[in-house]
JSON list of C-alpha atoms in Angstrom, two decimals:
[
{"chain": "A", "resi": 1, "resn": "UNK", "atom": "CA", "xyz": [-8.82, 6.71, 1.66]},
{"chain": "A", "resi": 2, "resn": "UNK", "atom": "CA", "xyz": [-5.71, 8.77, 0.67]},
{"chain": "A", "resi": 3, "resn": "UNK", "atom": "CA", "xyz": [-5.24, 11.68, -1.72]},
{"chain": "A", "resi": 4, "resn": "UNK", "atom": "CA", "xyz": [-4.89, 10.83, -5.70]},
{"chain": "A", "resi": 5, "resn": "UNK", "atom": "CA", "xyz": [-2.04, 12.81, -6.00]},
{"chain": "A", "resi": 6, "resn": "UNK", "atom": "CA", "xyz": [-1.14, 15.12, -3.21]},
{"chain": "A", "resi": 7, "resn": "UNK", "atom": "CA", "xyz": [-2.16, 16.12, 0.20]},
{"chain": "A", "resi": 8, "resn": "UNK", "atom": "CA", "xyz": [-1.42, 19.01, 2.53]},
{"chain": "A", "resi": 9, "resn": "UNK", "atom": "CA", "xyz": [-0.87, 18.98, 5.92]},
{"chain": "A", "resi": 10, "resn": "UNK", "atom": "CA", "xyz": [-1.10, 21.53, 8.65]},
{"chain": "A", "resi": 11, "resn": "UNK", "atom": "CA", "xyz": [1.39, 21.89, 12.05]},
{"chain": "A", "resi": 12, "resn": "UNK", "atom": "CA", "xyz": [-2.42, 21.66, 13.66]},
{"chain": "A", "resi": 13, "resn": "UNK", "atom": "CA", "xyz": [-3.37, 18.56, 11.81]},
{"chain": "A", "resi": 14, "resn": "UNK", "atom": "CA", "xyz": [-5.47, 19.49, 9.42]},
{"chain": "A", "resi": 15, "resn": "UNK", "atom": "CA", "xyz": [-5.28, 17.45, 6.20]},
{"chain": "A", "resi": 16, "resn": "UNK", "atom": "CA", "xyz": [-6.72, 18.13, 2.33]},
{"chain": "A", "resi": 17, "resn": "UNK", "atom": "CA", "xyz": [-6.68, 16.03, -0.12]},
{"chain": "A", "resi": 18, "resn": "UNK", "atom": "CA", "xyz": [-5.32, 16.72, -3.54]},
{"chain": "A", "resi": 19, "resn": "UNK", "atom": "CA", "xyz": [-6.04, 20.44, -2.26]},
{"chain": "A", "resi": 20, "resn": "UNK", "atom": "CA", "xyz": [-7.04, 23.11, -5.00]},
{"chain": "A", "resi": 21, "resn": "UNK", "atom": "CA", "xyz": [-5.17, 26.34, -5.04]},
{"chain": "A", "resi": 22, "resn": "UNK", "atom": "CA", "xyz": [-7.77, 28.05, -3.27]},
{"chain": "A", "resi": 23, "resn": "UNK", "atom": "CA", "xyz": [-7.32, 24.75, -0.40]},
{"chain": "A", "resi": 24, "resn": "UNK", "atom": "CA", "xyz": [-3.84, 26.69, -0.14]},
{"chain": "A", "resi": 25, "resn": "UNK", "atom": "CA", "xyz": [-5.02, 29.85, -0.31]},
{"chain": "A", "resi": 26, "resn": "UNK", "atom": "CA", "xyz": [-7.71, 28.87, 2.79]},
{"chain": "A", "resi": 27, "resn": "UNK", "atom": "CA", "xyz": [-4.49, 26.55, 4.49]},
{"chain": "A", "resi": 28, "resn": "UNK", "atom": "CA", "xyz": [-1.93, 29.44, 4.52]},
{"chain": "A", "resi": 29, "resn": "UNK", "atom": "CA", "xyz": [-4.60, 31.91, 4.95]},
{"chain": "A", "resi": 30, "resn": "UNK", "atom": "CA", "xyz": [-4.59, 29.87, 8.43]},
{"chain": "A", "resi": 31, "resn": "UNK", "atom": "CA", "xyz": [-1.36, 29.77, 9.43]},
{"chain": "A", "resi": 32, "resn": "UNK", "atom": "CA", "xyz": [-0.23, 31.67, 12.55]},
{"chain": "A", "resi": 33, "resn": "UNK", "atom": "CA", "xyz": [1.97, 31.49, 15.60]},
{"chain": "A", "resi": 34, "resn": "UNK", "atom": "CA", "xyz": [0.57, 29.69, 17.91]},
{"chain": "A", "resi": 35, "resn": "UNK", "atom": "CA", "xyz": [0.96, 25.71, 16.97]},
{"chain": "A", "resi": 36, "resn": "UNK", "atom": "CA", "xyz": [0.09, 26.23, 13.62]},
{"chain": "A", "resi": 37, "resn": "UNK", "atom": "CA", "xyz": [3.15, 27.70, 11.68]},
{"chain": "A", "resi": 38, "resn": "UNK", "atom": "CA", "xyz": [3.83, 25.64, 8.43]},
{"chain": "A", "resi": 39, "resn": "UNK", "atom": "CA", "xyz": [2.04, 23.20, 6.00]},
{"chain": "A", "resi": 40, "resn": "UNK", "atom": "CA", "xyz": [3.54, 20.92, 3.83]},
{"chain": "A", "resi": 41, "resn": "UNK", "atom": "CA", "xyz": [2.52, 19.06, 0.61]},
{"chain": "A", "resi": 42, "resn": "UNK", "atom": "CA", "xyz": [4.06, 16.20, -0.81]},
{"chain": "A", "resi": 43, "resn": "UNK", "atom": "CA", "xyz": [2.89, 13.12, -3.03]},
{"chain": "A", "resi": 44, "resn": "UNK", "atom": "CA", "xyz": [0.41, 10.96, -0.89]},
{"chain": "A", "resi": 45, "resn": "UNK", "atom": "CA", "xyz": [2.93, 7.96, -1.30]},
{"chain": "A", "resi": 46, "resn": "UNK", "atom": "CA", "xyz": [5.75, 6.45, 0.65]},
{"chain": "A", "resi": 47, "resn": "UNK", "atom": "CA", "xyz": [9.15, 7.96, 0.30]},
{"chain": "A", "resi": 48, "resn": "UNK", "atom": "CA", "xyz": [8.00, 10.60, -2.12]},
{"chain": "A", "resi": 49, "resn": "UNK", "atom": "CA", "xyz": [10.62, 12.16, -4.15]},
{"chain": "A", "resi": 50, "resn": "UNK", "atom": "CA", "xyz": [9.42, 16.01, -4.10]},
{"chain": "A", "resi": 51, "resn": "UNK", "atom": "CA", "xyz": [7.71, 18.32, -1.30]},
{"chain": "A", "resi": 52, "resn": "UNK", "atom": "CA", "xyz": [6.99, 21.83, -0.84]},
{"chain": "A", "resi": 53, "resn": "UNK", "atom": "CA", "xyz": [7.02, 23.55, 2.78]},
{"chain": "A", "resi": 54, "resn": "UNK", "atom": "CA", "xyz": [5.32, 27.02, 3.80]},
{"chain": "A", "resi": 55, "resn": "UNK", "atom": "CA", "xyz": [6.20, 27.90, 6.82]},
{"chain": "A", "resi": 56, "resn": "UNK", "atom": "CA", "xyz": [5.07, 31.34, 8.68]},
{"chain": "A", "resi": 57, "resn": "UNK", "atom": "CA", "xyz": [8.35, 33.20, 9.49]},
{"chain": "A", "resi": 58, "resn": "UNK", "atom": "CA", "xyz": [7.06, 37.02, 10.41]},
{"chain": "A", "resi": 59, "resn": "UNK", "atom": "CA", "xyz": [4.31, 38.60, 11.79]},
{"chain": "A", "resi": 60, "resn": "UNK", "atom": "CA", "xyz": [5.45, 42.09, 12.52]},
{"chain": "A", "resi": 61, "resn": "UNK", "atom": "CA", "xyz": [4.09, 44.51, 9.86]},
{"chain": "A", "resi": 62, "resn": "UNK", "atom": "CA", "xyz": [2.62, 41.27, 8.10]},
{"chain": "A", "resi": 63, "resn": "UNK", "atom": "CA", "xyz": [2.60, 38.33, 7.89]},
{"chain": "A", "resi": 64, "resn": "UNK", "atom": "CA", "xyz": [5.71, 36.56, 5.45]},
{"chain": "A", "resi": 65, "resn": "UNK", "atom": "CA", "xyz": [6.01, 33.25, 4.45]},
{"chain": "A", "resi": 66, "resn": "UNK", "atom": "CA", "xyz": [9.16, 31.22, 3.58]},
{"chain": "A", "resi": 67, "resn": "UNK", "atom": "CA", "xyz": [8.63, 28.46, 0.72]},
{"chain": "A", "resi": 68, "resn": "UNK", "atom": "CA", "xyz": [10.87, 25.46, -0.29]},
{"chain": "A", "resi": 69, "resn": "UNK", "atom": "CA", "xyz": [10.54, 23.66, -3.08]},
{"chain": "A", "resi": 70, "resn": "UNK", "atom": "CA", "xyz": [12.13, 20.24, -2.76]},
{"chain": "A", "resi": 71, "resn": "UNK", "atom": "CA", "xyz": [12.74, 17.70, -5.45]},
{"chain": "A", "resi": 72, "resn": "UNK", "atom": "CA", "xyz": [15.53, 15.19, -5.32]},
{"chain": "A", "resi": 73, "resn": "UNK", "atom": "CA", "xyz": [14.22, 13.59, -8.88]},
{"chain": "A", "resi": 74, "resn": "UNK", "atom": "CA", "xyz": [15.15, 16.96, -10.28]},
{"chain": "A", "resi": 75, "resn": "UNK", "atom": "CA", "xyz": [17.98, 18.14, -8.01]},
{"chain": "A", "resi": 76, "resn": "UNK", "atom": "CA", "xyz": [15.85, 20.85, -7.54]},
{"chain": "A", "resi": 77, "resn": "UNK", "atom": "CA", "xyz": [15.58, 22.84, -4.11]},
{"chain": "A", "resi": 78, "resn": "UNK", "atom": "CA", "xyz": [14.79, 26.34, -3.81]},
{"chain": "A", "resi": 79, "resn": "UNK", "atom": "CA", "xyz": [13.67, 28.90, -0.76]},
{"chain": "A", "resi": 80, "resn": "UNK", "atom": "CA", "xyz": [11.63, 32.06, -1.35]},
{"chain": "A", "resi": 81, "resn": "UNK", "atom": "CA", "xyz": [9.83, 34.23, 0.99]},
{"chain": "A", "resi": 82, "resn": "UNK", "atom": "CA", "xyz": [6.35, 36.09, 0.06]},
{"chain": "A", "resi": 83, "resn": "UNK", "atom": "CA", "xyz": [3.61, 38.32, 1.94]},
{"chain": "A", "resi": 84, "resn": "UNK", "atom": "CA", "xyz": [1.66, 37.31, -1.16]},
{"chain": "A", "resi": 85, "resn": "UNK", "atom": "CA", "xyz": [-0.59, 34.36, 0.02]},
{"chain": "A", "resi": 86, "resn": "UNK", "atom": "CA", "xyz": [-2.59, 34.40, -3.76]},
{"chain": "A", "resi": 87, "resn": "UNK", "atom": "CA", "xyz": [1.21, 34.04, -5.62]},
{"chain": "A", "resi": 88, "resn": "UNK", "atom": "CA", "xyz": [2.51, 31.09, -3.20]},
{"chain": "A", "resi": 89, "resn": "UNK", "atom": "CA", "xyz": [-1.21, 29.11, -3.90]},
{"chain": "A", "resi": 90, "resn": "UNK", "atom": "CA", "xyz": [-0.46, 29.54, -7.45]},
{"chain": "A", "resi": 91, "resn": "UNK", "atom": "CA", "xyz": [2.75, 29.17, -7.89]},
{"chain": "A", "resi": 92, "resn": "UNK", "atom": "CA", "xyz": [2.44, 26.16, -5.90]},
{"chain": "A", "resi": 93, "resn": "UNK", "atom": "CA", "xyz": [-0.34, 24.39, -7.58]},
{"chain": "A", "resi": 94, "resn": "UNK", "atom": "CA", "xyz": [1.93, 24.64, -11.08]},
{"chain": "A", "resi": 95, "resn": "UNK", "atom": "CA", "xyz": [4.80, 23.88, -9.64]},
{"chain": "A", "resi": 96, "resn": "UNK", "atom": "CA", "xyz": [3.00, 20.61, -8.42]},
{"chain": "A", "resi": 97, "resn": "UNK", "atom": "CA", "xyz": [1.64, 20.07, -11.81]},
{"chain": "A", "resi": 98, "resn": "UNK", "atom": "CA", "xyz": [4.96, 19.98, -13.25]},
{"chain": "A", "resi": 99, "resn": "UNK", "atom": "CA", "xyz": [6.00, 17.41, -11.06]},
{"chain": "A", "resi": 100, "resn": "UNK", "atom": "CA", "xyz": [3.79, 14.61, -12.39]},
{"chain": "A", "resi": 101, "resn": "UNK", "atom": "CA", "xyz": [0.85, 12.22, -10.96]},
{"chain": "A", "resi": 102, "resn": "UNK", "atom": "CA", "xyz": [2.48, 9.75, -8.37]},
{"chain": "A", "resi": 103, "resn": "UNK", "atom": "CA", "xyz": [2.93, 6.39, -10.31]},
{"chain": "A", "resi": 104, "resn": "UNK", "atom": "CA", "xyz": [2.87, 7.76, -13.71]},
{"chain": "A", "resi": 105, "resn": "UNK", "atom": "CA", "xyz": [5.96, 7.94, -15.61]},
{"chain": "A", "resi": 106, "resn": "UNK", "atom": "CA", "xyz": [8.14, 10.75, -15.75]}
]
């Protein structure tokens, strides 16, 4: 059975389900640079219309994260990089909430 709304998926295969922030938190928490260097989340449907990729871009000193927002309902695409693995969950989780259920109207 497939996620309700969302699902996140790891370089290493791991999978949640309409993940929680803290699911992020724990999923980027994991990232690192051996085979498992990004996640993405996206609508659990065919040819979704928005995703949002963290990917693990430095380790030296800490680790940093680059972020990008895609949403071609919107026009909207935007790139950040964070060391702050609590903001990204967050910001994440509302910036999927913004984006609607999957199937429900706009």
């Amino acid at each position: 059975m497939g996620a309700d709304y969302y699902r996140a998926d790891s370089e290493d295969g791991d999978r949640i389900d309409d993940p929680s922030e803290d699911g992020l938190f724990m999923m980027i928490s994991d990232l690192d640079d051996s085979g498992n260097t990004f996640l993405t989340v996206r609508p659990d449907v065919p040819a979704p219309h928005w995703s949002a990729t963290v990917t693990l871009v430095g380790t030296v000193g800490g680790n940093a994260y680059e972020v990008v927002r895609r949403d071609s309902a919107r026009n909207e695409h935007e790139v950040t990089v964070s060391s702050d693995i609590d903001g990204i969950a967050r910001e994440l989780t509302i910036w999927m909430a913004a984006r609607g259920r999957p199937g429900a109207p706009a």
